[in-house]
mmCIF file of C-alpha atoms and ligand atoms in Angstrom:
data_model
loop_
_atom_site.group_PDB
_atom_site.id
_atom_site.type_symbol
_atom_site.label_atom_id
_atom_site.label_comp_id
_atom_site.label_asym_id
_atom_site.label_seq_id
_atom_site.Cartn_x
_atom_site.Cartn_y
_atom_site.Cartn_z
ATOM 1 C CA MET A 1180 47.736 262.547 106.511
ATOM 2 C CA GLY A 1181 44.328 263.801 105.337
ATOM 3 C CA VAL A 1182 42.852 264.890 102.054
ATOM 4 C CA PHE A 1183 43.340 268.254 100.360
ATOM 5 C CA GLY A 1184 41.547 269.194 97.135
ATOM 6 C CA GLY A 1185 41.899 266.212 94.868
ATOM 7 C CA GLY A 1186 45.062 265.165 96.685
ATOM 8 C CA VAL A 1187 46.534 264.652 100.078
ATOM 9 C CA THR A 1188 47.600 266.652 103.083
ATOM 10 C CA VAL A 1189 51.180 266.109 104.170
ATOM 11 C CA ASN A 1190 52.616 267.630 107.329
ATOM 12 C CA TRP A 1191 56.238 268.623 107.007
ATOM 13 C CA THR A 1192 59.430 269.050 108.916
ATOM 14 C CA PHE A 1193 61.861 271.555 107.427
ATOM 15 C CA VAL A 1194 65.532 270.725 107.884
ATOM 16 C CA GLY A 1195 67.560 273.853 107.242
ATOM 17 C CA ALA A 1196 66.649 277.458 108.046
ATOM 18 C CA SER A 1197 67.689 278.412 104.540
ATOM 19 C CA THR A 1198 66.884 281.176 102.095
ATOM 20 C CA ILE A 1199 65.044 278.856 99.695
ATOM 21 C CA ALA A 1200 62.913 277.398 102.511
ATOM 22 C CA GLY A 1201 61.910 280.868 103.681
ATOM 23 C CA GLN A 1202 61.471 282.471 100.258
ATOM 24 C CA TYR A 1203 59.623 279.717 98.436
ATOM 25 C CA LEU A 1204 58.899 276.386 100.126
ATOM 26 C CA ALA A 1205 57.120 277.665 103.252
ATOM 27 C CA SER A 1206 54.600 279.600 101.157
ATOM 28 C CA ALA A 1207 54.386 276.861 98.494
ATOM 29 C CA ILE A 1208 53.336 274.345 101.143
ATOM 30 C CA ARG A 1209 50.855 276.755 102.670
ATOM 31 C CA ALA A 1210 49.390 277.424 99.203
ATOM 32 C CA THR A 1211 48.527 273.776 98.722
ATOM 33 C CA GLY A 1212 45.691 274.072 101.240
ATOM 34 C CA ASN A 1213 45.707 271.774 104.221
ATOM 35 C CA CYS A 1214 49.457 271.135 104.308
ATOM 36 C CA GLU A 1215 51.352 272.414 107.332
ATOM 37 C CA VAL A 1216 55.004 272.909 108.193
ATOM 38 C CA ARG A 1217 55.034 271.659 111.803
ATOM 39 C CA TRP A 1218 58.772 271.793 112.521
ATOM 40 C CA ILE A 1219 61.832 273.748 111.537
ATOM 41 C CA VAL A 1220 65.119 272.116 112.517
ATOM 42 C CA SER A 1221 68.407 273.987 112.200
ATOM 43 C CA GLY A 1222 71.989 273.603 113.365
ATOM 44 C CA SER A 1223 71.207 276.583 115.603
ATOM 45 C CA ALA A 1224 68.161 276.471 117.883
ATOM 46 C CA ASP A 1225 68.065 280.294 117.848
ATOM 47 C CA ARG A 1226 68.017 280.427 114.043
ATOM 48 C CA ALA A 1227 65.272 277.785 114.044
ATOM 49 C CA ALA A 1228 63.209 279.798 116.543
ATOM 50 C CA SER A 1229 63.588 282.957 114.510
ATOM 51 C CA PHE A 1230 62.631 281.122 111.283
ATOM 52 C CA ALA A 1231 59.618 279.589 113.062
ATOM 53 C CA LYS A 1232 58.428 283.000 114.228
ATOM 54 C CA THR A 1233 58.780 284.554 110.774
ATOM 55 C CA HIS A 1234 56.938 281.719 109.031
ATOM 56 C CA GLY A 1235 54.320 280.778 111.625
ATOM 57 C CA ILE A 1236 55.751 277.332 112.369
ATOM 58 C CA THR A 1237 54.762 275.954 115.765
ATOM 59 C CA LYS A 1238 57.773 273.767 116.631
ATOM 60 C CA SER A 1239 61.464 274.521 116.251
ATOM 61 C CA GLY A 1240 64.787 273.284 117.519
ATOM 62 C CA GLY A 1241 68.205 271.897 116.831
ATOM 63 C CA ASP A 1242 67.358 268.229 117.372
ATOM 64 C CA LEU A 1243 66.347 266.431 114.180
ATOM 65 C CA SER A 1244 65.442 263.220 116.017
ATOM 66 C CA ALA A 1245 62.762 265.015 118.065
ATOM 67 C CA ALA A 1246 61.123 266.310 114.906
ATOM 68 C CA LEU A 1247 61.379 262.909 113.226
ATOM 69 C CA ALA A 1248 59.677 261.294 116.234
ATOM 70 C CA ASP A 1249 56.557 263.420 115.642
ATOM 71 C CA PRO A 1250 53.968 260.986 114.224
ATOM 72 C CA ALA A 1251 51.986 263.859 112.695
ATOM 73 C CA VAL A 1252 54.862 264.564 110.313
ATOM 74 C CA SER A 1253 55.049 262.427 107.210
ATOM 75 C CA ALA A 1254 57.466 264.413 105.027
ATOM 76 C CA VAL A 1255 60.804 266.146 105.402
ATOM 77 C CA TYR A 1256 62.097 268.964 103.205
ATOM 78 C CA ILE A 1257 65.904 269.186 103.344
ATOM 79 C CA SER A 1258 67.483 272.501 102.332
ATOM 80 C CA SER A 1259 70.577 272.615 104.486
ATOM 81 C CA THR A 1260 73.994 273.051 102.884
ATOM 82 C CA ASN A 1261 74.826 270.175 100.573
ATOM 83 C CA GLU A 1262 77.239 268.208 102.759
ATOM 84 C CA LYS A 1263 74.458 267.674 105.330
ATOM 85 C CA HIS A 1264 71.792 266.290 102.975
ATOM 86 C CA HIS A 1265 72.989 262.671 103.079
ATOM 87 C CA ALA A 1266 72.959 262.124 106.854
ATOM 88 C CA GLN A 1267 69.738 264.094 107.312
ATOM 89 C CA ALA A 1268 67.967 262.142 104.561
ATOM 90 C CA LEU A 1269 69.111 258.798 105.988
ATOM 91 C CA ALA A 1270 67.749 259.795 109.396
ATOM 92 C CA ALA A 1271 64.428 260.764 107.827
ATOM 93 C CA PHE A 1272 64.167 257.504 105.864
ATOM 94 C CA ALA A 1273 64.990 255.509 109.002
ATOM 95 C CA ALA A 1274 62.053 257.253 110.681
ATOM 96 C CA GLY A 1275 59.787 256.270 107.764
ATOM 97 C CA LYS A 1276 59.406 259.815 106.421
ATOM 98 C CA HIS A 1277 59.089 260.816 102.777
ATOM 99 C CA VAL A 1278 61.801 263.242 101.658
ATOM 100 C CA LEU A 1279 61.981 266.153 99.249
ATOM 101 C CA CYS A 1280 65.679 267.013 99.112
ATOM 102 C CA GLU A 1281 67.375 269.982 97.577
ATOM 103 C CA LYS A 1282 69.833 269.631 94.744
ATOM 104 C CA PRO A 1283 72.615 268.683 94.632
ATOM 105 C CA LEU A 1284 71.533 265.607 96.575
ATOM 106 C CA ALA A 1285 74.997 265.214 98.085
ATOM 107 C CA THR A 1286 78.621 266.195 97.660
ATOM 108 C CA ASN A 1287 79.561 262.836 96.142
ATOM 109 C CA ILE A 1288 77.789 260.291 93.980
ATOM 110 C CA ALA A 1289 78.126 257.368 96.403
ATOM 111 C CA ASP A 1290 76.187 259.303 99.059
ATOM 112 C CA ALA A 1291 73.474 260.250 96.571
ATOM 113 C CA GLN A 1292 73.101 256.614 95.465
ATOM 114 C CA ASP A 1293 73.029 255.560 99.104
ATOM 115 C CA MET A 1294 70.092 257.939 99.662
ATOM 116 C CA VAL A 1295 68.122 256.385 96.794
ATOM 117 C CA ALA A 1296 68.804 252.880 98.134
ATOM 118 C CA ALA A 1297 67.800 253.848 101.683
ATOM 119 C CA ALA A 1298 64.529 255.380 100.452
ATOM 120 C CA GLU A 1299 63.737 252.221 98.512
ATOM 121 C CA ARG A 1300 64.431 250.054 101.562
ATOM 122 C CA ALA A 1301 62.177 252.268 103.664
ATOM 123 C CA GLY A 1302 59.432 252.246 101.010
ATOM 124 C CA VAL A 1303 59.033 256.031 101.047
ATOM 125 C CA VAL A 1304 58.919 258.747 98.396
ATOM 126 C CA PHE A 1305 62.253 260.390 97.671
ATOM 127 C CA ALA A 1306 62.229 263.431 95.393
ATOM 128 C CA THR A 1307 64.853 265.923 94.227
ATOM 129 C CA ASN A 1308 63.856 269.572 94.051
ATOM 130 C CA HIS A 1309 64.678 270.057 90.386
ATOM 131 C CA HIS A 1310 61.930 272.670 90.265
ATOM 132 C CA LEU A 1311 62.509 273.658 86.611
ATOM 133 C CA ARG A 1312 60.714 270.496 85.455
ATOM 134 C CA SER A 1313 57.569 271.972 86.955
ATOM 135 C CA ALA A 1314 57.866 275.242 84.986
ATOM 136 C CA GLY A 1315 55.127 275.649 82.386
ATOM 137 C CA SER A 1316 57.756 277.111 80.059
ATOM 138 C CA LEU A 1317 59.955 274.009 80.122
ATOM 139 C CA ARG A 1318 56.954 271.723 79.867
ATOM 140 C CA ALA A 1319 55.818 273.669 76.789
ATOM 141 C CA ILE A 1320 59.267 273.352 75.196
ATOM 142 C CA ARG A 1321 59.342 269.639 75.966
ATOM 143 C CA GLN A 1322 55.917 269.214 74.350
ATOM 144 C CA LEU A 1323 56.976 271.098 71.203
ATOM 145 C CA ILE A 1324 59.950 268.754 70.857
ATOM 146 C CA ALA A 1325 57.840 265.645 71.533
ATOM 147 C CA ASP A 1326 55.258 266.827 68.957
ATOM 148 C CA GLY A 1327 58.000 267.008 66.335
ATOM 149 C CA LYS A 1328 57.655 270.791 65.825
ATOM 150 C CA VAL A 1329 61.424 271.215 65.367
ATOM 151 C CA GLY A 1330 61.986 267.877 63.629
ATOM 152 C CA LYS A 1331 65.041 265.934 64.710
ATOM 153 C CA VAL A 1332 66.875 267.792 67.472
ATOM 154 C CA LEU A 1333 70.393 268.713 66.388
ATOM 155 C CA SER A 1334 71.447 270.841 69.349
ATOM 156 C CA LEU A 1335 70.308 272.219 72.683
ATOM 157 C CA ARG A 1336 71.910 275.294 74.240
ATOM 158 C CA ILE A 1337 71.237 276.048 77.902
ATOM 159 C CA PHE A 1338 72.341 279.442 79.249
ATOM 160 C CA HIS A 1339 72.384 279.645 83.024
ATOM 161 C CA ALA A 1340 74.909 282.423 83.510
ATOM 162 C CA VAL A 1341 73.542 284.801 86.123
ATOM 163 C CA GLU A 1342 74.805 287.073 88.874
ATOM 164 C CA LEU A 1343 74.710 285.384 92.277
ATOM 165 C CA PRO A 1344 72.649 287.679 94.525
ATOM 166 C CA VAL A 1345 74.688 289.396 97.240
ATOM 167 C CA HIS A 1346 72.749 287.702 100.064
ATOM 168 C CA LEU A 1347 73.761 284.263 98.712
ATOM 169 C CA ARG A 1348 77.489 285.020 98.474
ATOM 170 C CA GLY A 1349 78.588 282.640 101.203
ATOM 171 C CA TRP A 1350 79.405 278.918 101.062
ATOM 172 C CA ARG A 1351 78.684 278.695 97.304
ATOM 173 C CA LEU A 1352 81.770 280.823 96.635
ATOM 174 C CA ASP A 1353 84.367 279.598 99.107
ATOM 175 C CA ASN A 1354 83.429 276.258 100.612
ATOM 176 C CA PRO A 1355 84.097 273.163 98.480
ATOM 177 C CA ALA A 1356 83.274 270.891 101.435
ATOM 178 C CA ALA A 1357 79.742 272.332 101.583
ATOM 179 C CA GLY A 1358 79.325 271.667 97.867
ATOM 180 C CA GLY A 1359 80.292 275.160 96.748
ATOM 181 C CA GLY A 1360 80.993 276.074 93.132
ATOM 182 C CA VAL A 1361 78.726 276.729 90.188
ATOM 183 C CA ILE A 1362 78.921 273.161 88.870
ATOM 184 C CA ALA A 1363 77.322 271.628 91.978
ATOM 185 C CA ASP A 1364 74.861 274.517 92.115
ATOM 186 C CA LEU A 1365 73.750 275.152 88.532
ATOM 187 C CA THR A 1366 75.185 272.481 86.227
ATOM 188 C CA VAL A 1367 72.955 269.969 88.040
ATOM 189 C CA HIS A 1368 69.933 272.058 87.002
ATOM 190 C CA ASN A 1369 71.145 272.206 83.398
ATOM 191 C CA ALA A 1370 71.748 268.462 83.428
ATOM 192 C CA ASP A 1371 68.235 267.792 84.647
ATOM 193 C CA THR A 1372 66.824 270.282 82.137
ATOM 194 C CA ALA A 1373 68.578 268.567 79.216
ATOM 195 C CA ARG A 1374 67.422 265.139 80.370
ATOM 196 C CA PHE A 1375 63.865 266.417 80.841
ATOM 197 C CA LEU A 1376 63.662 268.142 77.449
ATOM 198 C CA LEU A 1377 65.380 265.488 75.333
ATOM 199 C CA ASP A 1378 64.466 262.327 77.240
ATOM 200 C CA GLU A 1379 68.000 260.995 76.998
ATOM 201 C CA ASP A 1380 71.177 261.089 79.076
ATOM 202 C CA PRO A 1381 74.537 262.473 77.959
ATOM 203 C CA VAL A 1382 77.177 259.912 77.090
ATOM 204 C CA SER A 1383 80.284 262.084 77.388
ATOM 205 C CA VAL A 1384 81.320 265.692 78.026
ATOM 206 C CA VAL A 1385 84.136 268.155 77.370
ATOM 207 C CA ALA A 1386 84.370 271.206 79.605
ATOM 208 C CA HIS A 1387 86.179 274.262 80.872
ATOM 209 C CA MET A 1388 85.718 275.996 84.238
ATOM 210 C CA ASP A 1389 87.291 278.980 85.972
ATOM 211 C CA ALA A 1390 86.956 281.496 88.779
ATOM 212 C CA THR A 1391 86.058 284.744 87.029
ATOM 213 C CA GLY A 1392 85.593 287.201 89.861
ATOM 214 C CA LEU A 1393 83.634 285.672 92.735
ATOM 215 C CA GLY A 1394 84.845 282.115 93.321
ATOM 216 C CA GLN A 1395 87.533 281.649 95.970
ATOM 217 C CA GLY A 1396 88.911 278.141 95.687
ATOM 218 C CA VAL A 1397 85.898 277.021 93.657
ATOM 219 C CA GLU A 1398 84.817 277.656 90.066
ATOM 220 C CA ASP A 1399 82.199 280.352 89.499
ATOM 221 C CA SER A 1400 81.809 279.736 85.755
ATOM 222 C CA ALA A 1401 81.704 276.702 83.485
ATOM 223 C CA MET A 1402 81.004 275.835 79.873
ATOM 224 C CA SER A 1403 80.621 272.313 78.566
ATOM 225 C CA VAL A 1404 79.472 270.348 75.530
ATOM 226 C CA TRP A 1405 77.685 267.048 75.946
ATOM 227 C CA ALA A 1406 77.272 264.221 73.411
ATOM 228 C CA MET A 1407 73.793 262.671 73.495
ATOM 229 C CA PRO A 1408 72.937 259.134 72.333
ATOM 230 C CA SER A 1409 70.706 260.537 69.538
ATOM 231 C CA GLY A 1410 73.632 262.500 68.134
ATOM 232 C CA ALA A 1411 72.321 265.828 69.456
ATOM 233 C CA MET A 1412 74.890 268.165 71.011
ATOM 234 C CA VAL A 1413 74.157 270.016 74.249
ATOM 235 C CA PHE A 1414 75.955 273.219 75.208
ATOM 236 C CA SER A 1415 75.675 274.148 78.889
ATOM 237 C CA HIS A 1416 76.823 277.471 80.364
ATOM 238 C CA GLU A 1417 76.668 278.305 84.068
ATOM 239 C CA SER A 1418 78.045 281.266 85.962
ATOM 240 C CA PHE A 1419 77.638 283.337 89.112
ATOM 241 C CA THR A 1420 79.321 286.412 87.598
ATOM 242 C CA HIS A 1421 77.130 287.527 84.669
ATOM 243 C CA PRO A 1422 74.875 290.453 85.654
ATOM 244 C CA TYR A 1423 73.278 291.036 82.245
ATOM 245 C CA ALA A 1424 73.351 287.682 80.434
ATOM 246 C CA SER A 1425 69.849 286.459 81.397
ATOM 247 C CA SER A 1426 69.013 282.765 81.166
ATOM 248 C CA GLY A 1427 67.798 280.888 78.137
ATOM 249 C CA ILE A 1428 67.200 277.704 76.243
ATOM 250 C CA GLU A 1429 67.589 277.188 72.503
ATOM 251 C CA VAL A 1430 66.544 273.988 70.751
ATOM 252 C CA HIS A 1431 67.596 273.670 67.128
ATOM 253 C CA GLY A 1432 66.189 270.964 64.892
ATOM 254 C CA THR A 1433 65.897 269.984 61.246
ATOM 255 C CA LYS A 1434 62.471 271.677 60.895
ATOM 256 C CA GLY A 1435 62.605 274.527 63.380
ATOM 257 C CA SER A 1436 64.115 276.233 66.377
ATOM 258 C CA ILE A 1437 62.783 277.140 69.812
ATOM 259 C CA LEU A 1438 64.230 280.275 71.406
ATOM 260 C CA ALA A 1439 63.380 280.820 75.067
ATOM 261 C CA ARG A 1440 64.704 283.677 77.211
ATOM 262 C CA GLY A 1441 64.475 284.169 80.963
ATOM 263 C CA VAL A 1442 62.963 280.733 81.571
ATOM 264 C CA LEU A 1443 65.564 279.262 83.955
ATOM 265 C CA SER A 1444 64.033 280.992 86.918
ATOM 266 C CA GLN A 1445 62.388 280.396 90.250
ATOM 267 C CA GLU A 1446 59.374 282.315 88.914
ATOM 268 C CA PRO A 1447 57.022 281.361 86.071
ATOM 269 C CA ALA A 1448 58.790 283.804 83.778
ATOM 270 C CA GLY A 1449 60.275 284.214 80.324
ATOM 271 C CA GLU A 1450 59.287 284.133 76.677
ATOM 272 C CA ILE A 1451 59.299 281.344 74.103
ATOM 273 C CA GLU A 1452 59.310 281.577 70.311
ATOM 274 C CA LEU A 1453 58.972 278.774 67.767
ATOM 275 C CA ILE A 1454 60.625 279.510 64.423
ATOM 276 C CA THR A 1455 59.822 277.330 61.392
ATOM 277 C CA ALA A 1456 59.430 277.742 57.639
ATOM 278 C CA GLN A 1457 55.960 279.125 58.425
ATOM 279 C CA GLY A 1458 57.431 282.008 60.420
ATOM 280 C CA THR A 1459 57.826 282.927 64.091
ATOM 281 C CA THR A 1460 55.142 282.084 66.654
ATOM 282 C CA ARG A 1461 55.046 283.161 70.277
ATOM 283 C CA VAL A 1462 54.375 280.128 72.500
ATOM 284 C CA ASP A 1463 51.971 280.455 75.443
ATOM 285 C CA TYR A 1464 52.483 278.355 78.529
ATOM 286 C CA ASP A 1465 51.089 277.665 81.986
ATOM 287 C CA HIS A 1466 52.265 280.271 84.518
ATOM 288 C CA SER A 1467 51.526 278.358 87.725
ATOM 289 C CA ALA A 1468 54.077 278.668 90.565
ATOM 290 C CA LEU A 1469 56.975 276.231 90.182
ATOM 291 C CA TYR A 1470 57.521 275.234 93.804
ATOM 292 C CA GLU A 1471 53.782 274.861 94.417
ATOM 293 C CA ASN A 1472 53.698 272.417 91.507
ATOM 294 C CA VAL A 1473 56.605 270.490 93.043
ATOM 295 C CA VAL A 1474 54.857 270.299 96.423
ATOM 296 C CA ARG A 1475 51.485 269.275 94.955
ATOM 297 C CA ASN A 1476 53.146 266.538 92.921
ATOM 298 C CA PHE A 1477 55.111 265.368 95.927
ATOM 299 C CA CYS A 1478 51.890 265.112 97.978
ATOM 300 C CA ALA A 1479 50.231 263.162 95.149
ATOM 301 C CA ALA A 1480 53.262 260.861 95.079
ATOM 302 C CA VAL A 1481 52.934 260.262 98.823
ATOM 303 C CA ALA A 1482 49.327 259.207 98.152
ATOM 304 C CA GLY A 1483 50.479 256.904 95.360
ATOM 305 C CA LEU A 1484 48.640 259.002 92.762
ATOM 306 C CA ALA A 1485 51.587 260.380 90.801
ATOM 307 C CA LEU A 1486 55.325 260.376 90.431
ATOM 308 C CA PRO A 1487 57.292 263.190 92.045
ATOM 309 C CA THR A 1488 58.374 265.980 89.681
ATOM 310 C CA ALA A 1489 61.947 264.693 89.837
ATOM 311 C CA ALA A 1490 62.807 261.496 91.682
ATOM 312 C CA GLY A 1491 65.837 260.754 93.823
ATOM 313 C CA ARG A 1492 67.298 258.895 90.831
ATOM 314 C CA ASP A 1493 67.016 262.056 88.749
ATOM 315 C CA GLY A 1494 69.052 263.849 91.398
ATOM 316 C CA VAL A 1495 71.724 261.141 91.195
ATOM 317 C CA LYS A 1496 71.900 261.450 87.418
ATOM 318 C CA SER A 1497 72.141 265.234 87.432
ATOM 319 C CA LEU A 1498 75.013 264.917 89.893
ATOM 320 C CA GLN A 1499 76.763 262.273 87.787
ATOM 321 C CA ILE A 1500 76.581 264.568 84.755
ATOM 322 C CA ALA A 1501 77.711 267.647 86.710
ATOM 323 C CA PHE A 1502 80.663 265.794 88.215
ATOM 324 C CA ALA A 1503 81.618 264.487 84.766
ATOM 325 C CA VAL A 1504 81.705 268.148 83.679
ATOM 326 C CA ARG A 1505 83.922 268.981 86.651
ATOM 327 C CA ASP A 1506 86.220 266.011 85.950
ATOM 328 C CA ALA A 1507 86.457 266.945 82.260
ATOM 329 C CA ALA A 1508 87.328 270.542 83.142
ATOM 330 C CA ARG A 1509 89.965 269.414 85.654
ATOM 331 C CA SER A 1510 91.584 266.912 83.300
ATOM 332 C CA GLY A 1511 91.156 268.820 80.046
ATOM 333 C CA ARG A 1512 89.940 265.567 78.479
ATOM 334 C CA ARG A 1513 86.637 264.176 77.267
ATOM 335 C CA GLN A 1514 84.893 262.447 80.159
ATOM 336 C CA THR A 1515 82.473 259.546 79.830
ATOM 337 C CA VAL A 1516 79.485 259.990 82.154
ATOM 338 C CA ASN A 1517 79.508 257.041 84.498
ATOM 339 C CA TYR A 1518 75.967 256.158 85.557
ATOM 340 C CA GLY A 1519 77.038 252.991 87.357
ATOM 341 C CA GLU A 1520 75.044 249.800 87.346
ATOM 342 C CA SER A 1521 72.418 250.518 89.952
ATOM 343 C CA LEU A 1522 70.324 253.045 88.001
HETATM 344 P P1 NDP B 1991 71.387 279.355 102.582
HETATM 345 O O1 NDP B 1991 72.804 279.765 102.536
HETATM 346 O O2 NDP B 1991 70.354 280.410 102.660
HETATM 347 O O3 NDP B 1991 71.155 278.364 103.812
HETATM 348 C C1 NDP B 1991 71.902 277.182 103.939
HETATM 349 C C2 NDP B 1991 72.172 276.921 105.414
HETATM 350 O O4 NDP B 1991 72.973 277.965 105.908
HETATM 351 C C3 NDP B 1991 70.910 276.928 106.258
HETATM 352 O O5 NDP B 1991 70.340 275.665 106.260
HETATM 353 C C4 NDP B 1991 71.434 277.373 107.602
HETATM 354 O O6 NDP B 1991 71.885 276.278 108.381
HETATM 355 C C5 NDP B 1991 72.663 278.182 107.275
HETATM 356 N N1 NDP B 1991 72.369 279.608 107.514
HETATM 357 C C6 NDP B 1991 71.357 280.334 107.006
HETATM 358 N N2 NDP B 1991 71.407 281.593 107.462
HETATM 359 C C7 NDP B 1991 72.496 281.644 108.271
HETATM 360 C C8 NDP B 1991 73.092 282.653 109.034
HETATM 361 N N3 NDP B 1991 72.568 283.889 109.090
HETATM 362 N N4 NDP B 1991 74.198 282.370 109.731
HETATM 363 C C9 NDP B 1991 74.740 281.129 109.685
HETATM 364 N N5 NDP B 1991 74.210 280.129 108.988
HETATM 365 C C10 NDP B 1991 73.103 280.385 108.289
HETATM 366 O O7 NDP B 1991 71.165 278.370 101.356
HETATM 367 P P2 NDP B 1991 70.157 278.346 100.152
HETATM 368 O O8 NDP B 1991 68.759 278.529 100.574
HETATM 369 O O9 NDP B 1991 70.652 279.235 99.107
HETATM 370 O O10 NDP B 1991 70.383 276.828 99.663
HETATM 371 C C11 NDP B 1991 70.052 275.750 100.509
HETATM 372 C C12 NDP B 1991 69.945 274.482 99.690
HETATM 373 O O11 NDP B 1991 68.928 274.650 98.721
HETATM 374 C C13 NDP B 1991 71.200 274.109 98.907
HETATM 375 O O12 NDP B 1991 71.284 272.720 98.829
HETATM 376 C C14 NDP B 1991 70.939 274.695 97.523
HETATM 377 O O13 NDP B 1991 71.657 274.034 96.499
HETATM 378 C C15 NDP B 1991 69.452 274.481 97.399
HETATM 379 N N6 NDP B 1991 68.758 275.450 96.541
HETATM 380 C C16 NDP B 1991 67.882 274.974 95.614
HETATM 381 C C17 NDP B 1991 67.160 275.813 94.834
HETATM 382 C C18 NDP B 1991 66.144 275.261 93.885
HETATM 383 O O14 NDP B 1991 65.504 276.029 93.202
HETATM 384 N N7 NDP B 1991 65.938 273.971 93.812
HETATM 385 C C19 NDP B 1991 67.344 277.263 94.905
HETATM 386 C C20 NDP B 1991 68.255 277.672 95.954
HETATM 387 C C21 NDP B 1991 68.921 276.775 96.731
HETATM 388 P P3 NDP B 1991 70.943 275.506 109.406
HETATM 389 O O15 NDP B 1991 70.297 274.446 108.617
HETATM 390 O O16 NDP B 1991 71.891 274.969 110.406
HETATM 391 O O17 NDP B 1991 69.984 276.499 109.930
#
């Protein structure tokens, strides 16, 4: 580990030759300066070799333990399918590596909590890739709320109904064991977004879910309403089947409203308006790249200079909320969100 800019260089092993790793994380790590992806590990050595060639990674293979034995690697980025995250993270922690893990952290809450406990025992950084916290747009909305621009928050509406791109129409749509379904995929993001914006955790939820065209054995759409401790209501909508809905966030308070469109994105995109008695104002925000921000923060956390963008505990909480939504939809009854005693 050496120094980059005002921060730290971290050499990485990638676990999972995934779309997200290839589209965003490889370049995000390269963009931070001195950071290097040294290894790509996949369930298929051929897929790893092909990924390595495409992204200029020197070492590849199917054996995670070989990559974890490399002393030059201090961090592991896990972006395999969800049912593999737990075992791969535990192996990384046992090798003393810091871990940035994709959401959802696991396919059940006990595994996710186990990951947090193992990271604490190992004394390493454990972060969840809830990248939306690093979006300038969401940070601007959070600041407006914190500055009292909308007064007391009465309601938050989060629209995350999109069309799942054709190239991603695999395990998300037909494999519950791999963590398929829109609730594990997108409700966790909405849960983290609500927690980030409002600084509080839902107490209970009511919900409905269905397969509306793409899901086979898993839900592809969900709507839920969450009760917050402050009395605010949160409405959360996720779908894989909405080609023209666009994403959005609305915050409504006693003194104003914030309307944001197109902000739940992997890109620094979208528009924000603040509406008060004084009129409507367009809100400017920082357009830096989301995943680069996540990586820079993670490296600073490894150096003890900052907290990760979202911690492992945040990934546990987003999963607890998402699974409460799923349980409420299954039972047709209000579901209390059970955060357990350990967090
Ligand atoms: P992909 O479907 O692209 O990849 C998941 C796994 O599928 C890979 O790790 C790979 O396994 C396997 N795989 C990839 N290509 C092939 C192929 N051609 N044939 C057979 N198997 C293949 O997943 P995503 O990139 O969409 O998602 C990966 C993780 O990242 C998930 O946990 C997801 O929830 C998360 N994610 C997070 C986002 C965020 O913004 N935070 C955005 C998108 C995804 P192997 O590891 O064995 O090579």
